[in-house]
Tab-separated table of C-alpha atoms in Angstrom:
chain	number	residue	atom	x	y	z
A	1184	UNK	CA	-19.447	-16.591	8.938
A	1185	UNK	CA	-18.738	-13.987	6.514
A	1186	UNK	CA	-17.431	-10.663	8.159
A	1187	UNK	CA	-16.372	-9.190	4.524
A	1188	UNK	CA	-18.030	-5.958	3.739
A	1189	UNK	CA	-21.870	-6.700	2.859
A	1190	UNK	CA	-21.402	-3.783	-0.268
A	1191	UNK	CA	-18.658	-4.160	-2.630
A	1192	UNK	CA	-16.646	-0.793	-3.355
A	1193	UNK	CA	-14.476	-2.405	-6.378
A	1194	UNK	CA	-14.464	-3.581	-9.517
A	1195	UNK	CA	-15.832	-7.187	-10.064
A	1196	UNK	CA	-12.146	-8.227	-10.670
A	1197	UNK	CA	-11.727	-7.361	-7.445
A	1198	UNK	CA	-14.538	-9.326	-5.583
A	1199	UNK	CA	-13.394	-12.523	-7.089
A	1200	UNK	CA	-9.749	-12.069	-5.265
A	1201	UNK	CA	-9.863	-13.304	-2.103
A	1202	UNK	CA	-10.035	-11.025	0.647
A	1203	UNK	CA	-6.482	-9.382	1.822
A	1204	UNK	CA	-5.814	-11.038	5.320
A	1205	UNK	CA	-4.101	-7.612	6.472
A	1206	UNK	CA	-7.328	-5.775	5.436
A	1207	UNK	CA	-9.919	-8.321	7.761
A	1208	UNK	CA	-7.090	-7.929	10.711
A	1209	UNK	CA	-7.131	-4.051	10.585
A	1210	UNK	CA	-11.302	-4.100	10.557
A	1211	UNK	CA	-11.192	-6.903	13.708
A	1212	UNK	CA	-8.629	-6.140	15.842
A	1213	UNK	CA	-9.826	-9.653	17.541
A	1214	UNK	CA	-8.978	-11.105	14.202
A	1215	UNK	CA	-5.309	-9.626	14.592
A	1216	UNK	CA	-5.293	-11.028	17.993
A	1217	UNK	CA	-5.470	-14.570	17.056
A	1218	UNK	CA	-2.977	-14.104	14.381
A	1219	UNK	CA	-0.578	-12.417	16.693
A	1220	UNK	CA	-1.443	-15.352	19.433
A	1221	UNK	CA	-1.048	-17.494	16.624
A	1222	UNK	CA	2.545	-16.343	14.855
A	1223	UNK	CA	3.556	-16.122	18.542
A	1224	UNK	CA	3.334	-19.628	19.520
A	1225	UNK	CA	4.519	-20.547	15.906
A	1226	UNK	CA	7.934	-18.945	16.644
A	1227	UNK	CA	8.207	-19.893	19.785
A	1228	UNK	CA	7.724	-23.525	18.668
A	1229	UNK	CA	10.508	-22.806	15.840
A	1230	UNK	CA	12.480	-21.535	18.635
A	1231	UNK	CA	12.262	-24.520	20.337
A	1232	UNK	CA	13.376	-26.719	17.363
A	1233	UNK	CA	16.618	-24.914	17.272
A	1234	UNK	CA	19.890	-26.211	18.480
């Protein structure tokens, strides 16, 4: 599933990079969901670990 962009507005340079993880989460706020869901239970977890 690719949910980049189907027309490229950059340089080819540009396409090669990979896509910027901040960029996908601001077009799919479900996308930023997850990762939020995500980092959340990874801190908590840290959390836990802690004395």
């Amino acid at each position: 599933l690719d949910i980049r962009e189907p027309e490229s507005t950059g340089t080819e340079a540009e396409t090669e990079l990979p896509p910027d993880p901040k960029t996908l989460a601001e077009k799919h706020p479900l996308v930023q969901h997850a990762m939020d869901l995500f980092n959340g239970r990874v801190e908590r977890a840290s959390l836990k670990k802690k004395p």
